[in-house]
Coordinates of N, CA and C in Angstrom, one line a residue:
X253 N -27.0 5.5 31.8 CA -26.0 5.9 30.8 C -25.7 7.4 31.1
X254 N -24.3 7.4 31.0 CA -24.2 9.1 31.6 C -24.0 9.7 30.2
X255 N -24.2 11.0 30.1 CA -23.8 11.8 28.8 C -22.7 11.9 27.9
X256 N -22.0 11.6 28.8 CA -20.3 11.7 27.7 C -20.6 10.2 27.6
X257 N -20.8 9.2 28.0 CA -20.8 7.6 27.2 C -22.4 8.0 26.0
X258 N -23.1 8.5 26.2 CA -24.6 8.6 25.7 C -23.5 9.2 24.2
X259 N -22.8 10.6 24.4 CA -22.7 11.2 23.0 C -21.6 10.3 22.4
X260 N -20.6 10.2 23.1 CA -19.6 9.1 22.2 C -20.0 7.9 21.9
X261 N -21.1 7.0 22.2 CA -22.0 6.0 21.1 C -22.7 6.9 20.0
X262 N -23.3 7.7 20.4 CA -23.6 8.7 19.1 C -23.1 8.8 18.0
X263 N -21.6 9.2 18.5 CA -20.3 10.0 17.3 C -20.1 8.5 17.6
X264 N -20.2 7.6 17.4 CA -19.4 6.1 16.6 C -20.4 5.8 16.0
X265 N -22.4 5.7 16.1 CA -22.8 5.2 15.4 C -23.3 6.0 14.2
X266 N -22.9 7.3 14.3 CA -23.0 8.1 13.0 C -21.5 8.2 11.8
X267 N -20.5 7.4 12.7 CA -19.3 7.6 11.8 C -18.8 7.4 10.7
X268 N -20.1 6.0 10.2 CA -19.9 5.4 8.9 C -20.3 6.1 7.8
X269 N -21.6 6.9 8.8 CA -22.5 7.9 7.5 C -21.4 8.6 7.2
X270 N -20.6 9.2 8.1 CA -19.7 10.5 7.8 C -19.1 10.2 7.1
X271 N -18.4 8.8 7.0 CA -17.4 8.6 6.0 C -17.9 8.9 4.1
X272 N -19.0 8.0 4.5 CA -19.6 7.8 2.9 C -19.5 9.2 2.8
X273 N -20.4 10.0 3.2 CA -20.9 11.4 2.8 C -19.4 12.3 2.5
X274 N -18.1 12.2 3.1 CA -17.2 12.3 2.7 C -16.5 12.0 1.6
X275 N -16.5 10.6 1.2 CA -16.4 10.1 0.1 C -17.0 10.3 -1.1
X276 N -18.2 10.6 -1.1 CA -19.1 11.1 -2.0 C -18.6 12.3 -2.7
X277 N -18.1 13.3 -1.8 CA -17.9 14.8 -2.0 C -17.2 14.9 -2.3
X278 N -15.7 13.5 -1.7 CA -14.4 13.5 -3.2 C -14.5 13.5 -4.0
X279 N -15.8 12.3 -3.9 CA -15.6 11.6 -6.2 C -16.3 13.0 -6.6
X280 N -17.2 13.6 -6.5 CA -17.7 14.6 -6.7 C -16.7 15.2 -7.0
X281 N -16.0 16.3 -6.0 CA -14.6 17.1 -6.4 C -13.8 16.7 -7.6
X282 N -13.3 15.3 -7.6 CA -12.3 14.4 -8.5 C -13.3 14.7 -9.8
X283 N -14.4 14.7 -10.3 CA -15.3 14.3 -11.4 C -15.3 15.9 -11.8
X284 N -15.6 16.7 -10.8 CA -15.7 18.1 -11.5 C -14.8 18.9 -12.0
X285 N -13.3 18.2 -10.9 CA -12.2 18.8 -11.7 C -11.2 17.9 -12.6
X286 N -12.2 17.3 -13.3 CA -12.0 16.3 -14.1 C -10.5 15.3 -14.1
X287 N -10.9 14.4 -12.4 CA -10.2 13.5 -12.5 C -10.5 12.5 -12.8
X288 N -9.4 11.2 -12.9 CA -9.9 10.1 -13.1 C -8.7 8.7 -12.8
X289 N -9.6 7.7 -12.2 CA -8.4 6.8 -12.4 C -7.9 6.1 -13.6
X290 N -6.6 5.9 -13.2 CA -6.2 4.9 -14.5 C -5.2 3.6 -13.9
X291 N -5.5 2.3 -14.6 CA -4.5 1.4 -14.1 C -3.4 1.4 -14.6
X292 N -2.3 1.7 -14.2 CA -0.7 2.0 -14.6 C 0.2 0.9 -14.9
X293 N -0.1 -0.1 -14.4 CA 0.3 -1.1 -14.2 C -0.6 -2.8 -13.6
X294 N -0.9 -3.4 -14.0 CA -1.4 -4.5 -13.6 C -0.7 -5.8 -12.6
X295 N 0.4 -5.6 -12.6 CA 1.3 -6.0 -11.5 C 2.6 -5.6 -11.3
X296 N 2.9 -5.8 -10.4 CA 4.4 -5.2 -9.7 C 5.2 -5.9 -9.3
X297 N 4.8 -7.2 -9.1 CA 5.2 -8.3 -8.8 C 4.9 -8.4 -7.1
X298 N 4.9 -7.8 -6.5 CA 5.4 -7.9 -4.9 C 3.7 -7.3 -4.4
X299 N 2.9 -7.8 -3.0 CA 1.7 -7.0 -2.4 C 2.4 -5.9 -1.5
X300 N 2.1 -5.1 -2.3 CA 2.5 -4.2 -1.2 C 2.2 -2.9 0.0
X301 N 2.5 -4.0 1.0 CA 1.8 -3.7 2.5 C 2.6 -2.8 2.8
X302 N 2.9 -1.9 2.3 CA 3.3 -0.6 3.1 C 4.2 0.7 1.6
X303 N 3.9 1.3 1.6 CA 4.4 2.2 0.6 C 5.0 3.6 1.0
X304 N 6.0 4.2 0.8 CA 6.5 5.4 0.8 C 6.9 6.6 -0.5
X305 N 5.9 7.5 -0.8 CA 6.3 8.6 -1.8 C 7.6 9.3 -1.3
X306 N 8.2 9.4 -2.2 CA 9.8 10.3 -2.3 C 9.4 11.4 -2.3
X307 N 10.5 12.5 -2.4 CA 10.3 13.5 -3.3 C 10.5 13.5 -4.2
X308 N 11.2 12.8 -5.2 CA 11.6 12.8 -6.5 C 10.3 11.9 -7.4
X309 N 9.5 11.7 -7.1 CA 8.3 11.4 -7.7 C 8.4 9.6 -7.8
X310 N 9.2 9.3 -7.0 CA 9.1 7.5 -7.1 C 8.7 7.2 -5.6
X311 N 7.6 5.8 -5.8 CA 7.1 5.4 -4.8 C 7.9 3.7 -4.4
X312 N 8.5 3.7 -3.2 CA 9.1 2.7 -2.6 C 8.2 1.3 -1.4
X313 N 8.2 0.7 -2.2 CA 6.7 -0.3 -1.3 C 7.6 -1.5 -1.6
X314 N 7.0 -1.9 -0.4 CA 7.8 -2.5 0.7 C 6.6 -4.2 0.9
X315 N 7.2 -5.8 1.0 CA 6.2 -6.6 1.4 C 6.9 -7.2 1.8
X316 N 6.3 -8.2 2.8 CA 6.6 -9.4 4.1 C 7.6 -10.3 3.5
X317 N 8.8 -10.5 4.0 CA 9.9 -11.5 3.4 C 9.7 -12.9 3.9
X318 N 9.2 -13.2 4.8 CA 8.9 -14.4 5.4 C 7.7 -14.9 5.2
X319 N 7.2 -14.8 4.0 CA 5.9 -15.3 3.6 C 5.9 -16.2 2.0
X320 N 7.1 -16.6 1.7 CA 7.7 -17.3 0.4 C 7.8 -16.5 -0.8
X321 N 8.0 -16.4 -1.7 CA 8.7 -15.9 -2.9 C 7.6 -15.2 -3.4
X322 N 8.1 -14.1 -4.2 CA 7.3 -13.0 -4.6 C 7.0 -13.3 -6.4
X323 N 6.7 -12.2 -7.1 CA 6.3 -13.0 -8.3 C 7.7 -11.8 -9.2
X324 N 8.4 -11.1 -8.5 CA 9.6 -10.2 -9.4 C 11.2 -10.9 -8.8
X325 N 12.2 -11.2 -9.6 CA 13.1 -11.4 -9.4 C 14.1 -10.6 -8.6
X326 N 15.2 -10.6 -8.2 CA 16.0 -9.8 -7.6 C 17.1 -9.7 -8.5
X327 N 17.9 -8.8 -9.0 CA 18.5 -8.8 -10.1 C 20.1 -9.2 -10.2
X328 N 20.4 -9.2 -11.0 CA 22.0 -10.0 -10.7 C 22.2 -11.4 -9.8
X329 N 21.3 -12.4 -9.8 CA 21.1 -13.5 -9.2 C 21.5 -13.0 -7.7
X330 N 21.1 -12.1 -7.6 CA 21.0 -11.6 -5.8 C 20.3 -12.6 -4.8
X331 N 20.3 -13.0 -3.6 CA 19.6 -13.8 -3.3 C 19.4 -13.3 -1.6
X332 N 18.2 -13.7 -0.9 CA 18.5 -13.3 0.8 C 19.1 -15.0 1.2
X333 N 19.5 -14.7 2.1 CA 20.0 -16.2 2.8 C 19.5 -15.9 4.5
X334 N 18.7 -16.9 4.7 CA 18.0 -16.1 6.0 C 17.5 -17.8 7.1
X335 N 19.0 -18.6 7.4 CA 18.6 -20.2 7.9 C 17.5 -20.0 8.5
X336 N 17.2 -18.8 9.4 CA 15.9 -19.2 10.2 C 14.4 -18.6 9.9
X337 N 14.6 -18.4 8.4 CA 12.7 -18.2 7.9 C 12.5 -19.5 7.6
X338 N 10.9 -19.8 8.1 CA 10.1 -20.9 7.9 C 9.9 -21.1 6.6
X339 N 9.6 -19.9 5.5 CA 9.3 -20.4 4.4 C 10.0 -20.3 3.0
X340 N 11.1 -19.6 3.1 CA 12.2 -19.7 2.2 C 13.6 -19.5 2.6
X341 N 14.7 -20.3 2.7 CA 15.8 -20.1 3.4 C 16.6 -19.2 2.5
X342 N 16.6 -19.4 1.1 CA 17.4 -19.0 0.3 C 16.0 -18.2 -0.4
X343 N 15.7 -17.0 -0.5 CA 14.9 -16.2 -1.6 C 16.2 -15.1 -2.3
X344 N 15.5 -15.6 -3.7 CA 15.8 -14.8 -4.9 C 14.6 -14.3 -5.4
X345 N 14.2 -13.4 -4.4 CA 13.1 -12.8 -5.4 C 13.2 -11.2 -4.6
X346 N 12.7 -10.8 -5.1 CA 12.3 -9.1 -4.4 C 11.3 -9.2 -3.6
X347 N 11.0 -8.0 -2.4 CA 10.2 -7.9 -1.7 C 10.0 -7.2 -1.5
X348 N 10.6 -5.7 -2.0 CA 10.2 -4.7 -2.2 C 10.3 -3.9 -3.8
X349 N 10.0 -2.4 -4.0 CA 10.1 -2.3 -5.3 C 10.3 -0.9 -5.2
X350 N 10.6 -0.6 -6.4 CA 10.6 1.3 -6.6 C 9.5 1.4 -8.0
X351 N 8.5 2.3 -7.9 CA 8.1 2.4 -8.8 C 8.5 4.0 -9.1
X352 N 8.5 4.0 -10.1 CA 9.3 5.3 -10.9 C 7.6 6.5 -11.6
X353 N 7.1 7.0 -11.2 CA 5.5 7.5 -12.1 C 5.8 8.2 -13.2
X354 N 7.5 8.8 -13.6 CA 7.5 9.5 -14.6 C 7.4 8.6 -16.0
X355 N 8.2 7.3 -15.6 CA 8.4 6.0 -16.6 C 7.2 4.9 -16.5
X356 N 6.7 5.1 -15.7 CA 5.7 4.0 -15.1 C 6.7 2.0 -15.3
X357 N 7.8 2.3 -14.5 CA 8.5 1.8 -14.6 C 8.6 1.2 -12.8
X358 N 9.0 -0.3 -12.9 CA 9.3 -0.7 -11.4 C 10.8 -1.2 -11.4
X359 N 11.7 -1.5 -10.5 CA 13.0 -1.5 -10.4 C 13.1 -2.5 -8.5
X360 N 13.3 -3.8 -8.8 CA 13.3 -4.5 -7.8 C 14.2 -4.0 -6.8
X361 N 14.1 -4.2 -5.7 CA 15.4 -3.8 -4.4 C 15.7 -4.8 -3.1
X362 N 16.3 -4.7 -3.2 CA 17.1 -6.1 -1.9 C 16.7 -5.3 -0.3
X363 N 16.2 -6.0 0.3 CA 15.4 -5.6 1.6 C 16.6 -6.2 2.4

């Protein structure tokens, strides 16, 4: 085993420790400057696999349209029309969302 493969198994099998001991020293940080979580909301209707912060303090998250119907409506009987998804041709539902943090408010959007 040569040296540079010898240290870079090294730096991978210590990387997990690194993490924890990192994470440790957040909650620490978060606890001393007295943060904390809170649940804002219990559902949003939609999973969402991918999220974007604004500048205007609203977060835009985004989920898979070709995976059947979401659990938030699309508003004004909006609907996608899409002949060639496997699992809903006609969805009326949202698949993405805006969530608002000043309102703690969500607002469906047509993908």
């Amino acid at each position: 085993m040569t040296k540079t493969t010898n240290l870079v198994s090294n730096i991978l099998w210590h990387l997990p420790f690194m993490f924890m001991l990192l994470s440790c020293h957040d909650m620490n940080l978060a606890y001393a400057a007295g943060g904390k979580l809170d649940l804002l909301m219990s559902n949003i209707g939609i999973s969402a696999m991918h999220m974007q912060l604004l500048n205007n303090d609203r977060v835009v998250m985004y989920d898979r349209t070709d995976f059947g119907a979401s659990n938030i409506s699309l508003p004004n009987g909006k609907c996608r029309n899409n002949p060639n998804d496997l699992a809903l041709k006609v969805d009326c539902t949202a698949h993405s969302v805006e969530y608002d943090v000043s309102t703690n408010s969500i607002r469906p959007l047509m993908v």
